Amino acid sequence: MNLANTEPRTVISLQNVDKYFGEFHALKKINLTVAKGERIVICGPSGSGKSTLIRCINRLEQHNSGNIIVDGHELTDQVKDIDAVRREVGMVFQNFNLFPHLTIVENLMLAPRLVRKTARDEARKHAMKLLERVRIPEQADKYPSQLSGGQQQRVAIARALCMNPAIMLFDEPTSALDPEMINEVLEVMTDLAKEGMTMICVTHEMGFARSVADTVVFMDAGEIVERNTPEEFFNNPQQQRTQTFLKQILSH
Amino acid sequence: MNFDFSLIISSIPQLLEGLGLTLQLWFISGILGLLLAIALMLMRISGKWFLYAPAMIYIYIFRGTPILVQLFIIYHGLPQVEFIRESFLWVVLREPFGCGILALTLNTGAYVSEILRGGVNGVPKGLGEAGAALGLSKVQRFIYITTPLAVRLAIPAYSNDVISLMKSTALVSTITLLDMMGIARIIVSETYAPYEIFISLMIIYLVITWGTQKAFALFERRMSRHIIQ
Ligand SMILES: Nc1ncnc2c1ncn2[C@@H]1O[C@H](COP(=O)(O)OP(=O)(O)OP(=O)(O)O)[C@@H](O)[C@H]1O
Ligand SMILES: [Mg+2]
């Protein structure tokens, strides 16, 4: 591991965050801090609020009370801060969400060109570098529909990296993939972790959690039930709900 | 019945004298109608009641009544209203041509706005979220992500509406304009040969429709490069 910084700086902090969908209480008094370079894996049963939690961090969902501070910016209705935060935070979705009408390299160039006003050549050069990093430079001029699921998800990771984010959010990046494609995506994510990227990753890939995560967070019914190092989390779960959950997913 | 094939052919050049007017009505109201449709669609999806409510009422009225009735109200009805005769609108409404353009524009705008809205709603929500997550503003997302995909989705329905607008131009013959239909009616009243004349007219309309369909098919193919055939 290359955790070069000596004084871990808090880059994300959630304090008493509540989120409602109408009457439904989706997040209940969530408290979570993430240090620079920290890798957090979030797991929990379906509907427990994992997606909602990470979507609040880049304000794809708006929380109803409590504070969320990302890289020094408090998330409020102020549009300026939200865009500043979103540039610092990359996100990878379960369904890739590549722009189908743009080629692979254009998918990567769009945001730098529009948001940073990067020149075309420079944006393309940077995009190609990122495609090499996710090991598919040869697909640059194809359209997303011509790629396999695993390749599309690697492009999506590269696209999220094209704004040079300090933080990466992953929402079940491998659960829409055929089993034989899961590893190629996990490898890219592991590379990222090794390079010191701050990552919050919703996943049920427990092998990945064990080998990469600093912290595993278990959620159920909108609450953070337990958080611990992977070692403790898997070998010595404290809460009844965690034990039940682990039994279920490890029996597959 | 005595059917005169040669009359079908020989009346075509005469009918084509109205082609210019038909095309003018079609293109001008098509373009103005599209602009109106874009504005109405944006109002509809704005999420603000004072914008979408008027748009919905407008669309309901213009889709819920015959275009012929709308045309007659504009041509016969509006000039009765004094303040319209005194306003700048009178420049348009004084001439049957202006009335025709106005009726066709207002009508097609209502239909096309719904077609465009269907296209916009057909774009997966996740794509906009991906754009937002990258830091693109709302306007940038709409222009660079939603619009190209919505256009692709809307082409088939839109091309139908463009063709139906072309056919609707024939209605202006009822307000004294001499488009192809207007000329056909005059020839019929002189020759008493309605079958032959109207068959020639059908042929011309069919040729225009055929060309339009071809053009839209090309456009659709161009906009679908990203979908593997
Ligand atoms: N836009 C929404 N409107 C209403 N309810 C929602 C909305 N989004 C999520 N919910 C509800 O909030 C709860 C938490 O959803 P969330 O997607 O965060 O769960 P999750 O832990 O990510 O589940 P999964 O593992 O299935 O992805 C669910 O009960 C869901 O039905
Ligand atoms: Mg989820």
Tab-separated table of N, CA and C in Angstrom, chain A residues 28 63 70 75 78 82-83 97 115 143 151 159 175 206 217 250:
chain	number	residue	atom	x	y	z
A	28	LYS	N	-31.138	7.127	7.936
A	28	LYS	CA	-31.473	7.524	9.299
A	28	LYS	C	-30.213	7.922	10.062
A	63	HIS	N	-30.222	15.408	0.558
A	63	HIS	CA	-30.592	14.977	1.906
A	63	HIS	C	-31.520	15.999	2.542
A	70	VAL	N	-17.954	17.793	1.508
A	70	VAL	CA	-17.081	17.055	0.609
A	70	VAL	C	-15.946	17.972	0.184
A	75	LEU	N	-22.619	20.673	1.137
A	75	LEU	CA	-23.637	20.497	0.092
A	75	LEU	C	-24.939	21.153	0.502
A	78	GLN	N	-26.790	25.672	-3.057
A	78	GLN	CA	-25.954	26.549	-3.874
A	78	GLN	C	-25.370	25.789	-5.064
A	82	ILE	N	-22.138	22.751	-5.731
A	82	ILE	CA	-22.459	21.399	-6.180
A	82	ILE	C	-21.631	21.038	-7.402
A	83	ASP	N	-21.540	21.968	-8.342
A	83	ASP	CA	-20.727	21.679	-9.515
A	83	ASP	C	-19.253	21.516	-9.142
A	97	ASN	N	-24.107	3.574	-17.858
A	97	ASN	CA	-24.585	4.906	-18.272
A	97	ASN	C	-23.615	5.630	-19.196
A	115	VAL	N	-16.686	21.410	-19.387
A	115	VAL	CA	-16.584	21.981	-18.046
A	115	VAL	C	-15.249	22.697	-17.856
A	143	TYR	N	-18.439	2.690	-30.693
A	143	TYR	CA	-19.550	3.168	-29.873
A	143	TYR	C	-19.782	2.192	-28.716
A	151	GLN	N	-16.039	-4.304	-20.718
A	151	GLN	CA	-15.330	-3.198	-21.377
A	151	GLN	C	-16.056	-1.885	-21.147
A	159	ARG	N	-14.017	7.270	-17.813
A	159	ARG	CA	-14.741	8.525	-17.986
A	159	ARG	C	-14.841	9.284	-16.660
A	175	SER	N	-22.344	-5.662	-10.576
A	175	SER	CA	-23.505	-6.550	-10.436
A	175	SER	C	-24.336	-6.677	-11.714
A	206	MET	N	-16.995	-9.775	-1.921
A	206	MET	CA	-16.328	-9.814	-0.629
A	206	MET	C	-14.823	-10.036	-0.750
A	217	VAL	N	-18.405	-1.104	5.739
A	217	VAL	CA	-19.577	-0.549	6.405
A	217	VAL	C	-20.770	-1.417	6.050
A	250	LEU	N	-22.289	-15.266	1.963
A	250	LEU	CA	-21.133	-16.154	1.839
A	250	LEU	C	-21.546	-17.577	1.499
